[in-house]
Every structure is written in structure tokens, then in C-alpha cells.
Coordinates of N, CA, C and O in Angstrom, one line a residue:
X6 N 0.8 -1.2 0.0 CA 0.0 0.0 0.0 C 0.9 1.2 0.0 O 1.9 1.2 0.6
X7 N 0.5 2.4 -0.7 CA 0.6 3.9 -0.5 C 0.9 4.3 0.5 O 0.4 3.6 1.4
X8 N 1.3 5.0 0.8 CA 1.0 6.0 2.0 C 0.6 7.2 1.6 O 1.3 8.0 0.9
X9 N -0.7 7.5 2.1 CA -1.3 8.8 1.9 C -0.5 10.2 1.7 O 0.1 10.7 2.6
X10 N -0.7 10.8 0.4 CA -0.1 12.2 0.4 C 0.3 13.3 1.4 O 1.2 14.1 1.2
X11 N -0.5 13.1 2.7 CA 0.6 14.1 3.6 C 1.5 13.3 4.0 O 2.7 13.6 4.1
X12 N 1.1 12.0 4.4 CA 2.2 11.4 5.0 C 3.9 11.1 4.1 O 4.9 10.6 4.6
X13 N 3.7 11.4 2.7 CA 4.7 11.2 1.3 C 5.6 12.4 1.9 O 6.7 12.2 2.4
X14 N 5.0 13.4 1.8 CA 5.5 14.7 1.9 C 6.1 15.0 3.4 O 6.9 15.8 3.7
X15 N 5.7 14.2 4.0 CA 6.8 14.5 6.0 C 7.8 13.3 5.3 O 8.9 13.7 5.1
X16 N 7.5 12.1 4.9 CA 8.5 11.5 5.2 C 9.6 12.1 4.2 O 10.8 12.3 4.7
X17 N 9.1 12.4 2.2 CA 10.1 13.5 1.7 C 10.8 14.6 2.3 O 12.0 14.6 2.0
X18 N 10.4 15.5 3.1 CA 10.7 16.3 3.6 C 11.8 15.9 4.6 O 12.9 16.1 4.3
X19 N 11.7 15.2 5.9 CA 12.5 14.0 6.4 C 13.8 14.1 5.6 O 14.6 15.0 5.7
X20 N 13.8 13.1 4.7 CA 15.1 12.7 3.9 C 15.5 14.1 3.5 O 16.7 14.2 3.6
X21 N 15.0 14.9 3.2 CA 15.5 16.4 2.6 C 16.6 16.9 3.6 O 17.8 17.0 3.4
X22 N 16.0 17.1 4.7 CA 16.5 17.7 6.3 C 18.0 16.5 6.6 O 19.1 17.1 6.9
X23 N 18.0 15.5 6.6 CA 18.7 14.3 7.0 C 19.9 14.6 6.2 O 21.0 14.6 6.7
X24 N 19.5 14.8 4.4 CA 20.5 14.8 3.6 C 20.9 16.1 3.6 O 22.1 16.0 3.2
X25 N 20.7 17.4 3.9 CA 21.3 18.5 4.5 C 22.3 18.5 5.8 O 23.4 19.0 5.8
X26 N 21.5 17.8 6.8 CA 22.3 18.1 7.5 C 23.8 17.2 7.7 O 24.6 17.4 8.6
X27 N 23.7 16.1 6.6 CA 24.7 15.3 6.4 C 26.0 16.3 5.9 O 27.2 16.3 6.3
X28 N 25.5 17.1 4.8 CA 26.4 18.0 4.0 C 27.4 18.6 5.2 O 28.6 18.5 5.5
X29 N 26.3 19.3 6.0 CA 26.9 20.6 7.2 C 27.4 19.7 7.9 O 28.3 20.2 8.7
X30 N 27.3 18.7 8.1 CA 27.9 17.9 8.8 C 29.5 17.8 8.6 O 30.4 18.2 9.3
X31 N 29.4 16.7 7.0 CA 30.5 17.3 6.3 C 32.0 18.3 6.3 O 33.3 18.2 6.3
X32 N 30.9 19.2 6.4 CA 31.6 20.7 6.0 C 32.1 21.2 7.2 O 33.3 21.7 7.2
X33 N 31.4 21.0 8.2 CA 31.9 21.1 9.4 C 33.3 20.5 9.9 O 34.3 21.0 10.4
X34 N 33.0 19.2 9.7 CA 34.1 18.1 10.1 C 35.1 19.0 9.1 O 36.1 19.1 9.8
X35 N 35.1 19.4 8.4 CA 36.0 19.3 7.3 C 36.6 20.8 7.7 O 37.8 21.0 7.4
X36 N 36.0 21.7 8.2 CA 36.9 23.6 8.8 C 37.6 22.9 10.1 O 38.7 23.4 10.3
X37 N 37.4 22.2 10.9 CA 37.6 21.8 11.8 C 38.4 21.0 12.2 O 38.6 21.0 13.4
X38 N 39.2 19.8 10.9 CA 40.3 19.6 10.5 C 41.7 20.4 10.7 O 42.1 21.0 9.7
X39 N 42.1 20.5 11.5 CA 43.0 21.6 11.2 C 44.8 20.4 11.7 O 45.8 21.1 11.8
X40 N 44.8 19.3 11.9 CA 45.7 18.9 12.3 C 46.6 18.4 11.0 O 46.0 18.8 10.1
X41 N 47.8 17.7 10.5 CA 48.5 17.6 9.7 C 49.8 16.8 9.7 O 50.5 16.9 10.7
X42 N 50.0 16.0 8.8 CA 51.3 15.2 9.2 C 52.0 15.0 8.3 O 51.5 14.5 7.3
X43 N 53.0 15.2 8.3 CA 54.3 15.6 6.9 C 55.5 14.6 7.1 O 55.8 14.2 8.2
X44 N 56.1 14.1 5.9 CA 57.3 13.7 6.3 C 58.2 14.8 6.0 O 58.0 15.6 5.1
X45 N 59.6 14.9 6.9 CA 60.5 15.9 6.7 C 61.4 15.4 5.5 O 61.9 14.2 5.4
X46 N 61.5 16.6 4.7 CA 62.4 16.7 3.6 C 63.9 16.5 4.4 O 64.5 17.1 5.3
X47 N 64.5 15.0 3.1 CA 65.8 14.6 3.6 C 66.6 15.7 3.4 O 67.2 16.0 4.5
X48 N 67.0 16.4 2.4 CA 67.7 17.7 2.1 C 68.0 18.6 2.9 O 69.2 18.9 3.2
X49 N 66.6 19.2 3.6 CA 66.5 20.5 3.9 C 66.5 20.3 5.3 O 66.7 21.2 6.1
X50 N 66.1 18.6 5.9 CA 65.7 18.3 7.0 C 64.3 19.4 7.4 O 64.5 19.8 8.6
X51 N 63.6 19.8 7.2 CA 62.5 20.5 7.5 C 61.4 19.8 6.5 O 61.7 19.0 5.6
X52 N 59.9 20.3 7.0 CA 58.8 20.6 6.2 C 58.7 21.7 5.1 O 58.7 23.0 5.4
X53 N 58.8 21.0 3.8 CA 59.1 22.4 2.9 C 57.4 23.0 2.9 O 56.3 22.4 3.1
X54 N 57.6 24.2 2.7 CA 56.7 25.4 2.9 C 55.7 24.8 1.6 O 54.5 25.1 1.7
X55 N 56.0 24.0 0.5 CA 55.4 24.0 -0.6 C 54.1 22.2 -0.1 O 53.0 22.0 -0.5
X56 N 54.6 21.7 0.5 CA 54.2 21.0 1.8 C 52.8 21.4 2.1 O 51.6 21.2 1.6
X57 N 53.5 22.3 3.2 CA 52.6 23.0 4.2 C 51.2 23.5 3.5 O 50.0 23.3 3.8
X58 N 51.9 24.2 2.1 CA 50.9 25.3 1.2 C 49.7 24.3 0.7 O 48.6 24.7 0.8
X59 N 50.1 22.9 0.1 CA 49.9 22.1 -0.4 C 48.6 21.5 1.1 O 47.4 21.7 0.9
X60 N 49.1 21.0 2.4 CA 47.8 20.7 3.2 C 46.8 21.8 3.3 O 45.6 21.8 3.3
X61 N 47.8 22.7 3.6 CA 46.6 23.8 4.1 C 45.3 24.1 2.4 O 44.2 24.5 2.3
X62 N 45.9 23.9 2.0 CA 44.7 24.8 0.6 C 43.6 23.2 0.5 O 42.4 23.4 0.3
X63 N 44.2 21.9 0.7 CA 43.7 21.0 1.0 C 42.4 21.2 2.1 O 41.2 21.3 1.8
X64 N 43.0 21.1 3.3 CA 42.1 21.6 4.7 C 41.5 22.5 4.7 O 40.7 22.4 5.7
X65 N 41.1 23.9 3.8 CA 40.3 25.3 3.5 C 39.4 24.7 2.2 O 38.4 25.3 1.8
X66 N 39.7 23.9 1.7 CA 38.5 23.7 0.6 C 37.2 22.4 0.9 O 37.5 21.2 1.2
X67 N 36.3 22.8 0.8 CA 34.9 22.4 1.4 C 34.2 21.8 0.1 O 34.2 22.1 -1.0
X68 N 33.5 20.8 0.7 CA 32.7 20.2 -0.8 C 32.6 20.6 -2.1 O 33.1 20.0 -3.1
X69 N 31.6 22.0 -2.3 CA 30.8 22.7 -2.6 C 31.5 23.9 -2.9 O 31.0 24.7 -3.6
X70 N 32.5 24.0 -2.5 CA 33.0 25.8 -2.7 C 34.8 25.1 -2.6 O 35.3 24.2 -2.0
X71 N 35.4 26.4 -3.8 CA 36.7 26.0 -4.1 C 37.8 26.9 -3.1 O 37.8 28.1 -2.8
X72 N 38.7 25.8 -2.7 CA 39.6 26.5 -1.7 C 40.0 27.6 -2.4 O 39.2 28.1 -3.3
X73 N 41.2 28.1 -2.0 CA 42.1 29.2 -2.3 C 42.8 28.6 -3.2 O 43.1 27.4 -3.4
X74 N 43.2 29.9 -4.0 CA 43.8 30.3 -5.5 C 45.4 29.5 -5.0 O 46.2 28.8 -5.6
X75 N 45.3 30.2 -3.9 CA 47.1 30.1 -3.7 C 47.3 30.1 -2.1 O 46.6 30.8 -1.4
X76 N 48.5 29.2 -1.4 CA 48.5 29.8 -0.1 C 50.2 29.9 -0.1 O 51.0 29.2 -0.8
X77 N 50.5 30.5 0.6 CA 52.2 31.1 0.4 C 52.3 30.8 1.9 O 51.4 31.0 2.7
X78 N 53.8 30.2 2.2 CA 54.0 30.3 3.4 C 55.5 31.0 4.0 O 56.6 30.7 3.4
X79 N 55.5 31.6 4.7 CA 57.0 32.4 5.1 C 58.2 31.5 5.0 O 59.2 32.1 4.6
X80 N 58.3 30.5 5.3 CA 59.4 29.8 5.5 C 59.0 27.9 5.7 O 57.9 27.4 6.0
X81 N 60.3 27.4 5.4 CA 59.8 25.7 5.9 C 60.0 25.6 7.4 O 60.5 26.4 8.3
X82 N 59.6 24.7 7.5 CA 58.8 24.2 9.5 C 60.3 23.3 9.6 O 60.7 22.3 9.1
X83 N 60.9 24.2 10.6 CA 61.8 23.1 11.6 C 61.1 22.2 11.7 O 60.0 22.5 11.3
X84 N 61.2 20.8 12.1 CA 60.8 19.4 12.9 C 61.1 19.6 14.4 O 61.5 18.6 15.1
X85 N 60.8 21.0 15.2 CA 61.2 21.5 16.6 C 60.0 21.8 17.1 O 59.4 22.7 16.5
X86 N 59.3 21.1 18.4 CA 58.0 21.0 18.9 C 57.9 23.0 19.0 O 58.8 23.8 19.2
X87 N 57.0 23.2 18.7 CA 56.1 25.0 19.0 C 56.7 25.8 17.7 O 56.3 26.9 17.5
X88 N 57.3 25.2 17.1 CA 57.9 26.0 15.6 C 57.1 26.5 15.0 O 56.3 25.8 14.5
X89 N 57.0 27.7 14.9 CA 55.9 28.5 14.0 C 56.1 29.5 12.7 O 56.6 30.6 12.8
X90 N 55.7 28.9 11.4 CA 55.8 29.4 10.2 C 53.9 30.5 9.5 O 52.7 30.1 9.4
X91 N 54.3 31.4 9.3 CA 53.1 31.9 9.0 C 53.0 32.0 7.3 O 53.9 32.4 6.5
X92 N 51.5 31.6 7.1 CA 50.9 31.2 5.6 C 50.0 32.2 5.7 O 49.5 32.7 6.7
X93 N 49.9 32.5 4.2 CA 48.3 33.4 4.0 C 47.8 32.5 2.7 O 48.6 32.1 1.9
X94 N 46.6 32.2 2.6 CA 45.6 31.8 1.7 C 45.2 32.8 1.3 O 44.7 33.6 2.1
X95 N 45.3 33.0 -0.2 CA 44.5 33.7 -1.1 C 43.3 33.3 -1.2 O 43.2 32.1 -0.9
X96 N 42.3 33.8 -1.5 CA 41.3 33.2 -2.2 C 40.6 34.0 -3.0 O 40.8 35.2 -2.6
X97 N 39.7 33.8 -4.2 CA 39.3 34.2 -5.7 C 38.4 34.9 -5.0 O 38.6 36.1 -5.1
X98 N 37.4 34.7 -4.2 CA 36.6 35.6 -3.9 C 36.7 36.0 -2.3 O 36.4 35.1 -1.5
X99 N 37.1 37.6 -1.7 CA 37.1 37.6 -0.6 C 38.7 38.5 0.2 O 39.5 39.3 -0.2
X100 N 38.5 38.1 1.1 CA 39.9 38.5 1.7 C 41.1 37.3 2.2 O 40.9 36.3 2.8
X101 N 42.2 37.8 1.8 CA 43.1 36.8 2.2 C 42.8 36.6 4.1 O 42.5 37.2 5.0
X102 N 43.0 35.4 3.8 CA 43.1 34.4 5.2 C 44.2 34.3 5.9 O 44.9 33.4 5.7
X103 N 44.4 35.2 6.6 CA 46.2 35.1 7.4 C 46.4 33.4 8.4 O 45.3 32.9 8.3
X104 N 47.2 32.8 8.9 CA 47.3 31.6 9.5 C 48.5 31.8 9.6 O 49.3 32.4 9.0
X105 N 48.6 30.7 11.0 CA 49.7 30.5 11.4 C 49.9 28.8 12.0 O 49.2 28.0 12.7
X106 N 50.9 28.6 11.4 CA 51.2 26.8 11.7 C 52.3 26.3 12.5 O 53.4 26.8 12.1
X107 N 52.4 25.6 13.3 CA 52.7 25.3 14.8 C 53.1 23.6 14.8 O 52.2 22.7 14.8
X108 N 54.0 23.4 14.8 CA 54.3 21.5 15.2 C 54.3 21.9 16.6 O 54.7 22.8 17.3
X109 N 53.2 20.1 16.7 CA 52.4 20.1 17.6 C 53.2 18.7 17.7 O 53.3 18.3 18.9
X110 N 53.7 18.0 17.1 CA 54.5 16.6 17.5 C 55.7 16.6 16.3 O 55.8 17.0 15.2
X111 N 56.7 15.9 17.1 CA 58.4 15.4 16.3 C 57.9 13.8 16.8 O 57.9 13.5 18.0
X112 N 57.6 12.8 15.5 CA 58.2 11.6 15.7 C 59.1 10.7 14.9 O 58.4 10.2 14.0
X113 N 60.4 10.3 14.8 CA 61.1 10.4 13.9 C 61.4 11.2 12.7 O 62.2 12.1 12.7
X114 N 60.7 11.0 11.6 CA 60.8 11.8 10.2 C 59.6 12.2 10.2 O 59.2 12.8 9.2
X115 N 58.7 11.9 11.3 CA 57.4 12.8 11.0 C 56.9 14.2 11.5 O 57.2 14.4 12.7
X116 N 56.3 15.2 10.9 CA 56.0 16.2 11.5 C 54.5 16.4 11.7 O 53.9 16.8 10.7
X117 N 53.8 16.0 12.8 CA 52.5 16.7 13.2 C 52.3 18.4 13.1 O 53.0 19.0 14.0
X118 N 51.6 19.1 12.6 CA 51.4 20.6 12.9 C 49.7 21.1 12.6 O 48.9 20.5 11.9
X119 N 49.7 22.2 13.1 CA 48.3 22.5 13.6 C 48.3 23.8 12.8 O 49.2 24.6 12.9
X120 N 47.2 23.9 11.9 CA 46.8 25.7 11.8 C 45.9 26.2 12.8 O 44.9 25.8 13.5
X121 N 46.8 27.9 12.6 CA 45.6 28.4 13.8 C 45.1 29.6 12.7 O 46.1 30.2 12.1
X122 N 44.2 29.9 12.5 CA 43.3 31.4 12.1 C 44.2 32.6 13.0 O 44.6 32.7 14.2
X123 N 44.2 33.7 11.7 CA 45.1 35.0 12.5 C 43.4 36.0 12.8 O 42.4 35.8 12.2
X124 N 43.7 36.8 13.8 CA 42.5 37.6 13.9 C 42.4 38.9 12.2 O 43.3 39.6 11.7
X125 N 41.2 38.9 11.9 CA 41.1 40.1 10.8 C 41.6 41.3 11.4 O 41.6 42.3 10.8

């Protein structure tokens, strides 16, 4: 059997809400990301900046809408716990995004580091 027309329409409506809030859900999870894990360049022994540039425009871009054009970073990341290198993300529409990036863990050749948002 059918289910009668209003009842079509709550339960459509339902799935509508569910599959929305799945997206934001998503998108959420996804600004909120902000942790990172690199191997250090044998050369330079550091995280090269092109790296860093490389997660972070990864980590700013959302389903539905395109990261930044470009993100530039001041320098490569010692592998030294609190090291802090500052990036700005461009983006096509808007104002650049200042940040700043922080190892948060040294485990052998690996580098953990964290972005933080700069105040506008």
C-alpha cells in the first residue's frame, strides 16, 4: 500500500533535512580539521613550505566551494615541537586568510602541525 499524500510529503521532507544536515555535517568536520602530518624533507631536513601550502589549501577547501587560488608560506617548519611558520591563503573571492602553523608533535621523520586562524 501507498502512504497517503501528507504522510509522502513528511516522510520526503525528512530525507530532505537528513541529507542536508549530512552536507553541514561534512563541511563542518571538514573547517575543523586543522591537524596535519608531513614527512620531513631529507635535504633541507625540514617541512618544505610548498608541503605546508599544499595541506593547508587541501584543509580550506569544502565540498561545494573551491579553496584558495594560492596559499604562500614564510618559511619551511623546523621538525622542533612549537615552531611556528606563518601562511596566508589567497582566495578568488574575498579576503586573504592570514594563519599560522605550529608542530604540535616530532616523531622520527614525522612532523604533526596544527593551523591556527590570524585575527582580521
Amino acid at each position: 500500500m501507498s502512504a497517503p499524500p501528507p504522510r509522502r510529503a513528511l516522510v520526503l521532507g525528512l530525507l530532505a533535512a537528513l541529507a542536508v544536515a549530512g552536507v553541514l555535517a561534512l563541511a563542518a568536520a571538514r573547517l575543523r580539521d586543522r591537524d596535519a602530518t608531513s614527512e620531513v624533507d631529507g635535504g633541507t631536513h625540514t617541512v618544505l613550505r610548498t608541503e605546508i601550502a599544499r595541506t593547508i589549501s587541501g584543509q580550506l577547501t569544502l565540498p561545494f566551494r573551491n579553496g584558495p587560488d594560492a596559499v604562500h608560506c614564510s618559511r619551511d617548519l623546523r621538525p622542533v615541537r612549537n615552531d611556528e611558520v606563518s601562511c596566508t591563503a589567497h582566495f578568488p573571492i574575498g579576503l586573504d586568510r592570514h594563519l599560522t602553523v605550529e608542530v604540535t608533535r616530532v616523531r622520527h621523520n614525522l612532523v604533526t602541525y596544527r593551523r591556527h586562524s590570524l585575527p582580521r
